[in-house]
Short mmCIF file of C-alpha atoms in Angstrom, two decimals:
data_model
loop_
_atom_site.label_atom_id
_atom_site.label_comp_id
_atom_site.label_asym_id
_atom_site.label_seq_id
_atom_site.Cartn_x
_atom_site.Cartn_y
_atom_site.Cartn_z
CA MET U 1 83.43 86.77 75.81
CA ILE U 2 84.78 83.25 75.32
CA HIS U 3 82.20 80.63 74.33
CA THR U 4 84.20 77.53 73.38
CA LEU U 5 87.25 75.59 74.49
CA PRO U 6 90.46 75.90 72.47
CA PRO U 7 91.13 72.89 70.22
CA PRO U 8 91.82 70.01 70.62
CA PHE U 9 89.69 70.13 73.78
CA LYS U 10 85.96 69.58 73.79
CA GLU U 11 83.44 69.19 76.58
CA THR U 12 80.05 67.58 76.05
CA ARG U 13 78.97 67.67 79.71
CA SER U 14 77.06 70.94 79.95
CA ALA U 15 77.83 71.67 83.63
CA ASP U 16 81.56 71.11 83.03
CA LEU U 17 81.53 73.24 79.88
CA ALA U 18 79.79 76.06 81.77
CA ALA U 19 82.42 75.91 84.53
CA GLU U 20 85.28 75.86 82.05
CA ILE U 21 83.90 78.81 80.07
CA ALA U 22 83.14 80.79 83.25
CA ALA U 23 86.72 80.29 84.48
CA MET U 24 88.21 81.33 81.13
CA ASN U 25 86.07 84.48 81.06
CA CYS U 26 86.93 85.27 84.67
CA LEU U 27 90.66 85.01 83.89
CA GLU U 28 90.23 87.13 80.79
CA GLU U 29 88.36 89.74 82.83
CA CYS U 30 91.31 89.92 85.25
CA ARG U 31 93.89 90.04 82.48
CA THR U 32 92.20 92.86 80.57
CA SER U 33 91.28 94.82 83.69
CA LEU U 34 94.88 94.74 84.91
CA ARG U 35 96.23 95.30 81.36
CA LEU U 36 98.42 92.22 81.43
CA ALA U 37 99.89 90.72 78.28
CA GLN U 38 99.36 87.21 79.63
CA ILE U 39 98.10 85.40 82.69
CA PRO U 40 100.89 85.05 85.29
CA LEU U 41 101.60 81.66 86.87
CA PRO U 42 100.73 80.65 89.47
CA VAL U 43 97.49 82.58 88.99
CA PRO U 44 97.51 85.19 91.83
CA ILE U 45 94.07 84.24 93.04
CA GLU U 46 94.39 85.71 96.52
CA ARG U 47 94.91 89.20 95.10
CA TRP U 48 92.62 88.86 92.08
CA ILE U 49 89.67 87.62 94.10
CA GLU U 50 89.47 91.08 95.67
CA HIS U 51 90.82 93.16 92.84
CA PRO U 52 89.66 93.17 90.10
CA LEU U 53 86.99 90.53 90.89
CA LYS U 54 85.65 92.54 93.84
CA MET U 55 84.68 89.62 96.05
CA ASP U 56 83.95 90.40 99.69
CA TYR U 57 86.69 88.12 101.00
CA GLY U 58 87.58 87.36 104.60
CA ILE U 59 88.59 84.68 107.08
CA ASP U 60 86.08 83.19 109.44
CA ASP U 61 85.84 80.24 111.80
CA MET U 62 83.53 77.57 110.45
CA PRO U 63 83.09 74.09 111.83
CA GLY U 64 83.38 71.27 109.32
CA ALA U 65 84.12 73.34 106.20
CA ASP U 66 87.15 74.88 104.49
CA GLY U 67 85.26 77.81 103.03
CA TYR U 68 81.91 79.11 101.91
CA ASN U 69 80.23 81.50 99.52
CA VAL U 70 76.90 83.01 100.45
CA LEU U 71 75.08 81.98 97.29
CA GLY U 72 73.84 84.86 95.21
CA THR U 73 76.35 87.26 96.82
CA LYS U 74 80.06 88.10 96.53
CA VAL U 75 80.76 87.04 100.12
CA ILE U 76 83.56 84.45 100.36
CA ARG U 77 84.95 83.27 103.67
CA ILE U 78 87.84 80.86 104.25
CA SER U 79 88.56 78.84 107.38
CA PRO U 80 91.72 79.85 109.30
CA ARG U 81 92.53 76.11 109.53
CA ILE U 82 93.72 75.99 105.91
CA LEU U 83 95.73 79.23 105.76
CA ASP U 84 99.07 77.48 106.15
CA ASP U 85 98.37 74.89 103.46
CA LYS U 86 99.17 77.03 100.41
CA THR U 87 97.84 74.72 97.69
CA ARG U 88 94.67 73.80 99.55
CA TYR U 89 94.03 77.45 100.39
CA ARG U 90 94.36 78.44 96.72
CA TRP U 91 92.08 75.61 95.61
CA VAL U 92 89.38 76.46 98.15
CA LEU U 93 89.49 80.15 97.16
CA ALA U 94 89.06 79.21 93.50
CA HIS U 95 86.31 76.72 94.39
CA GLU U 96 84.34 79.37 96.30
CA LEU U 97 84.91 81.84 93.47
CA GLY U 98 83.35 79.18 91.23
CA HIS U 99 80.24 79.11 93.42
CA ALA U 100 80.05 82.91 93.33
CA ARG U 101 80.33 82.93 89.54
CA LEU U 102 78.14 79.96 88.69
CA HIS U 103 75.53 79.41 91.37
CA ASP U 104 72.66 81.13 93.06
CA LEU U 105 69.90 80.18 95.46
CA LYS U 106 68.11 78.26 92.69
CA SER U 107 71.09 75.96 92.04
CA PRO U 108 70.42 72.30 92.93
CA ARG U 109 72.26 71.98 96.23
CA LEU U 110 72.65 69.04 98.58
CA LYS U 111 72.29 69.77 102.27
CA LEU U 112 75.36 69.28 104.49
CA ASP U 113 73.74 66.30 106.25
CA ASP U 114 72.89 64.54 102.97
CA PRO U 115 74.97 61.33 102.77
CA ARG U 116 75.78 62.12 99.13
CA TYR U 117 77.20 65.55 100.03
CA SER U 118 80.81 64.38 100.01
CA GLN U 119 80.37 62.23 96.89
CA LEU U 120 81.86 64.43 94.22
CA TYR U 121 80.01 62.95 91.28
CA ALA U 122 76.62 62.97 93.04
CA ASN U 123 76.95 66.59 94.04
CA GLU U 124 76.81 68.56 90.82
CA VAL U 125 77.16 72.02 92.36
CA GLU U 126 80.35 71.07 94.24
CA ARG U 127 81.73 69.19 91.26
CA GLN U 128 81.13 72.18 89.02
CA ALA U 129 82.89 74.47 91.51
CA ASN U 130 85.87 72.09 91.49
CA ARG U 131 85.95 72.10 87.71
CA PHE U 132 85.92 75.91 87.82
CA ALA U 133 88.77 75.89 90.37
CA ALA U 134 90.83 73.56 88.18
CA ALA U 135 90.21 75.64 85.07
CA PHE U 136 90.94 78.93 86.84
CA LEU U 137 94.18 77.78 88.46
CA MET U 138 95.34 75.71 85.47
CA PRO U 139 94.28 77.60 82.33
CA LEU U 140 94.10 75.32 79.29
CA ARG U 141 96.57 77.15 77.06
CA SER U 142 99.09 77.52 79.89
CA LEU U 143 98.67 73.82 80.69
CA VAL U 144 99.44 72.77 77.13
CA HIS U 145 102.41 75.14 76.89
CA SER U 146 103.71 73.77 80.18
CA PHE U 147 104.14 70.26 78.73
CA PHE U 148 106.45 71.68 76.07
CA ASP U 149 108.25 73.96 78.56
CA ILE U 150 108.97 71.03 80.87
CA CYS U 151 110.26 68.92 77.96
CA ARG U 152 112.51 71.79 76.90
CA ALA U 153 113.83 72.39 80.42
CA ARG U 154 114.58 68.67 80.84
CA SER U 155 115.99 68.22 77.32
CA LEU U 156 113.28 65.69 76.54
CA ASP U 157 112.03 65.13 73.02
CA ALA U 158 108.58 66.76 73.23
CA GLU U 159 106.82 64.63 70.64
CA HIS U 160 108.12 61.32 71.99
CA THR U 161 107.51 62.33 75.61
CA ILE U 162 103.95 63.54 75.11
CA VAL U 163 103.07 60.36 73.18
CA SER U 164 104.51 58.36 76.09
CA LEU U 165 102.43 60.36 78.54
CA LEU U 166 99.15 60.04 76.69
CA THR U 167 99.31 56.44 75.51
CA ARG U 168 99.77 53.07 77.14
CA THR U 169 103.53 52.87 77.29
CA GLN U 170 105.79 51.36 79.90
CA HIS U 171 107.34 54.72 80.82
CA GLY U 172 104.13 56.76 80.91
CA PRO U 173 103.26 56.45 84.62
CA GLU U 174 106.90 56.89 85.62
CA LEU U 175 107.17 60.11 83.59
CA TRP U 176 103.94 61.39 85.09
CA TYR U 177 104.86 60.51 88.63
CA ARG U 178 108.51 61.58 88.64
CA VAL U 179 108.49 64.58 86.32
CA PHE U 180 105.22 66.00 85.09
CA LEU U 181 102.95 65.83 88.15
CA PRO U 182 105.40 67.55 90.52
CA GLU U 183 106.49 70.15 87.95
CA LEU U 184 102.94 71.01 86.88
CA ALA U 185 101.89 71.22 90.55
CA GLU U 186 104.74 73.63 91.30
CA ARG U 187 104.10 75.73 88.23
CA PHE U 188 100.37 76.18 88.89
CA GLY U 189 100.48 76.38 92.70
CA VAL U 190 98.23 73.36 93.24
CA ASN U 191 98.88 69.94 94.71
CA ARG U 192 99.35 66.80 92.64
CA TYR U 193 95.76 65.67 93.22
CA GLY U 194 94.67 68.99 91.73
CA VAL U 195 96.76 68.34 88.61
CA LEU U 196 95.33 64.84 88.34
CA PHE U 197 91.78 66.13 88.70
CA ARG U 198 92.42 68.72 85.99
CA LEU U 199 93.95 66.27 83.54
CA GLY U 200 91.50 63.50 84.37
CA GLU U 201 88.52 65.71 83.53
CA LEU U 202 89.77 67.05 80.19
CA ARG U 203 88.17 65.61 77.07
CA LEU U 204 89.33 65.72 73.45
CA GLY U 205 87.40 66.33 70.26
CA ASP U 206 86.05 62.81 70.01
CA ASP U 207 85.07 62.86 73.71
CA THR U 208 87.95 60.61 74.74
CA PRO U 209 89.80 61.51 77.96
CA PHE U 210 92.97 63.59 77.57
CA ILE U 211 94.90 61.11 79.72
CA LEU U 212 94.07 57.43 79.97
CA PRO U 213 91.83 56.58 82.92
CA ARG U 214 94.25 53.75 83.66
CA HIS U 215 97.07 56.27 84.15
CA SER U 216 94.88 58.25 86.45
CA ILE U 217 94.16 55.20 88.63
CA VAL U 218 97.83 54.14 88.77
CA LEU U 219 98.90 57.68 89.64
CA HIS U 220 96.28 58.00 92.35
CA GLN U 221 97.58 54.74 93.84
CA CYS U 222 101.18 56.00 93.66
CA LEU U 223 100.27 59.29 95.32
CA HIS U 224 98.32 57.46 98.00
CA MET U 225 101.34 55.25 98.72
CA GLY U 226 103.53 58.23 99.55
CA GLY U 227 103.54 60.81 96.81
CA MET Z 1 83.06 139.18 104.95
CA ALA Z 2 83.31 136.36 107.38
CA LYS Z 3 85.52 133.52 106.27
CA ARG Z 4 84.00 130.07 106.53
CA GLN Z 5 85.72 127.74 108.90
CA PRO Z 6 86.96 124.56 107.15
CA LYS Z 7 85.07 121.49 108.31
CA PRO Z 8 86.92 118.35 109.34
CA VAL Z 9 86.79 115.71 106.62
CA THR Z 10 84.59 112.83 107.65
CA PRO Z 11 84.88 109.68 105.51
CA THR Z 12 81.57 108.52 104.08
CA GLU Z 13 82.53 104.84 104.39
CA PRO Z 14 83.58 102.81 107.42
CA ILE Z 15 87.33 102.86 107.92
CA TRP Z 16 87.63 99.08 107.45
CA ILE Z 17 86.12 99.29 103.95
CA ILE Z 18 88.61 102.05 103.07
CA LEU Z 19 91.48 99.93 104.42
CA ARG Z 20 90.46 96.84 102.51
CA ARG Z 21 90.13 98.75 99.26
CA LYS Z 22 93.46 100.49 99.73
CA ARG Z 23 95.18 97.15 100.44
CA SER Z 24 93.76 95.33 97.43
CA GLU Z 25 93.53 98.09 94.82
CA VAL Z 26 96.32 100.54 95.67
CA LEU Z 27 98.90 98.54 97.61
CA LYS Z 28 98.00 95.36 95.65
CA LYS Z 29 98.62 93.06 98.59
CA GLY Z 30 96.76 89.89 99.49
CA LEU Z 31 95.23 89.51 102.94
CA ARG Z 32 97.89 87.09 104.20
CA GLU Z 33 100.70 89.15 102.68
CA MET Z 34 99.54 92.35 104.41
CA ALA Z 35 98.92 90.52 107.69
CA ALA Z 36 102.56 89.37 107.62
CA ILE Z 37 103.72 92.96 106.98
CA LEU Z 38 101.62 94.20 109.92
CA LYS Z 39 102.90 91.31 112.09
CA ILE Z 40 99.39 90.09 112.91
CA ALA Z 41 97.48 86.89 112.07
CA PRO Z 42 95.46 86.87 108.82
CA THR Z 43 92.35 86.20 110.90
CA HIS Z 44 93.09 89.35 112.91
CA LEU Z 45 93.39 91.49 109.77
CA SER Z 46 90.25 89.91 108.32
CA ASP Z 47 88.37 90.80 111.53
CA ILE Z 48 89.64 94.39 111.30
CA GLU Z 49 88.63 94.63 107.64
CA THR Z 50 85.14 93.28 108.28
CA GLY Z 51 84.52 95.62 111.19
CA LYS Z 52 84.50 92.86 113.81
CA ARG Z 53 87.53 94.12 115.68
CA THR Z 54 89.15 97.46 116.55
CA PRO Z 55 92.95 97.34 116.34
CA SER Z 56 95.19 98.07 119.32
CA ASP Z 57 97.29 101.23 119.49
CA ALA Z 58 100.35 99.32 118.27
CA VAL Z 59 98.50 97.89 115.25
CA ILE Z 60 97.01 101.30 114.43
CA GLY Z 61 100.57 102.65 114.36
CA ARG Z 62 101.65 99.94 111.90
CA ILE Z 63 98.56 100.41 109.71
CA CYS Z 64 99.29 104.15 109.64
CA LYS Z 65 102.84 103.46 108.44
CA HIS Z 66 102.13 100.79 105.82
CA TYR Z 67 98.82 102.11 104.41
CA GLU Z 68 100.00 105.75 104.51
CA ILE Z 69 96.79 106.88 106.22
CA SER Z 70 97.06 109.44 109.02
CA GLU Z 71 96.72 108.15 112.56
CA VAL Z 72 94.05 110.79 113.19
CA ALA Z 73 91.92 109.44 110.31
CA LEU Z 74 92.34 105.87 111.56
CA ARG Z 75 91.44 106.77 115.16
CA ALA Z 76 88.46 108.81 113.97
CA GLY Z 77 87.31 105.83 111.91
CA TRP Z 78 87.37 103.51 114.92
CA SER Z 79 86.31 106.19 117.45
CA ARG Z 80 89.48 105.43 119.32
CA PRO Z 81 91.14 108.49 120.93
CA PHE Z 82 94.84 108.80 121.63
CA SER Z 83 95.75 107.15 124.91
CA ALA Z 84 96.86 110.58 126.22
CA VAL Z 85 93.17 111.55 126.44
CA ALA Z 86 92.41 108.90 129.07
CA THR Z 87 95.67 109.62 130.90
CA ILE Z 88 94.99 113.34 131.18
CA ALA Z 89 91.28 112.95 131.90
CA SER Z 90 92.06 110.75 134.89
CA GLN Z 91 95.24 112.36 136.25
CA ASP Z 92 93.56 114.03 139.28
CA ALA Z 93 90.19 115.04 140.72
CA THR Z 94 90.14 118.32 138.80
CA THR Z 95 90.64 116.77 135.37
CA ILE Z 96 88.23 113.94 136.19
CA GLU Z 97 85.59 116.59 136.86
CA LYS Z 98 86.52 119.20 134.25
CA VAL Z 99 87.65 117.30 131.16
CA PRO Z 100 84.19 115.85 130.37
CA ALA Z 101 82.64 119.28 130.89
CA LEU Z 102 85.24 120.93 128.63
CA LEU Z 103 84.87 118.30 125.91
CA SER Z 104 81.11 118.44 126.11
CA ALA Z 105 81.15 122.21 125.69
CA ALA Z 106 83.70 122.05 122.86
CA LYS Z 107 82.33 119.10 120.88
CA THR Z 108 80.90 121.17 118.02
CA LEU Z 109 83.92 123.44 117.57
CA SER Z 110 85.56 123.74 114.17
CA PRO Z 111 89.26 122.87 113.79
CA ALA Z 112 90.19 126.59 113.85
CA GLN Z 113 88.15 127.14 117.00
CA TRP Z 114 89.90 124.16 118.59
CA ASP Z 115 93.22 125.79 117.73
CA SER Z 116 92.07 129.00 119.44
CA LEU Z 117 91.00 127.03 122.52
CA ILE Z 118 94.36 125.25 122.66
CA GLU Z 119 96.19 128.58 122.34
CA ALA Z 120 94.08 129.98 125.17
CA ALA Z 121 94.99 126.98 127.33
CA HIS Z 122 98.67 127.57 126.58
CA ARG Z 123 98.33 131.23 127.60
CA LEU Z 124 96.61 130.20 130.83
CA THR Z 125 99.27 127.67 131.73
CA GLY Z 126 102.13 129.79 130.44
CA LYS Z 127 103.48 126.90 128.40
CA PRO Z 128 104.92 127.47 124.92
CA LYS Z 129 102.76 126.34 122.00
CA GLU Z 130 103.45 122.77 120.88
CA GLY Z 131 104.12 121.99 117.23
CA PRO Z 132 101.77 119.81 115.22
CA ARG Z 133 101.72 116.14 116.15
#
């Protein structure tokens, strides 16, 4: 069983730490059960959710939702509306798997008609399921290795590039927007908002964000404008 | 000493559970991937695998081929006879009257007894014995 995040990452928010640890253990369970040397990318969630994770997975019409998990059970259903949107489908599957792994009937849920339901940061159960989805689809070690792989593939100096990405430099947002967001999204089978969510939530040893919040805001604006 | 007649194998689980497990654990295919192979919508396959829907004859044929499960086992699982049964049972007034009576009388026969009955029918009609399906 895994109990902590690999350095240099650290998470002081208990709900986020629980989601991160649960996702890492879930991935490790799949890897060992299938006797794999390493976790393949993109994580084959559609197959793994049934075997070896043994979820009761199916497709079902549901008004106003992309998917659901019957809390306290292994039942996961996905709306047919999202089947053709590959990245959204993968994210929703991982999100519902997060509910199945982390929550039960005693979990503090907001009702669907609660005005705060769609507010991510007010809705801890949904936020935790998203953190699980991000951690499951973008495993930490693979994420870190990916930065170096992308630098190597693009003949970029890794040290210089990563400093540019993580600090307030002129080229940082451009590098994120043109190179790293699209390549990370492709590699992990998520969309660019998913990558941003993942990176924006990661914390380092001294509890500082992994990427500058300012970068995150600029990138969100860029994506919104036509990314 | 009398030899015991072999009993037909009856699966202990619903056929859709067997199908789902075979797809995910043996064939190692995702739901959408297998639906594409079977040329049906993922929703359709999900309905089959959750017992909400019985597949058509054409889909049963494709499941038989891609899952390597006999058509007889699939049809038994869904209580769906071959279409020849309905055709023969309704071909004329005699079969409409007699087929239900015959089936009712024969419903507890063992496979070997069925074979004997079929042979007897061939003798009566003078037709040569057909090979296995």
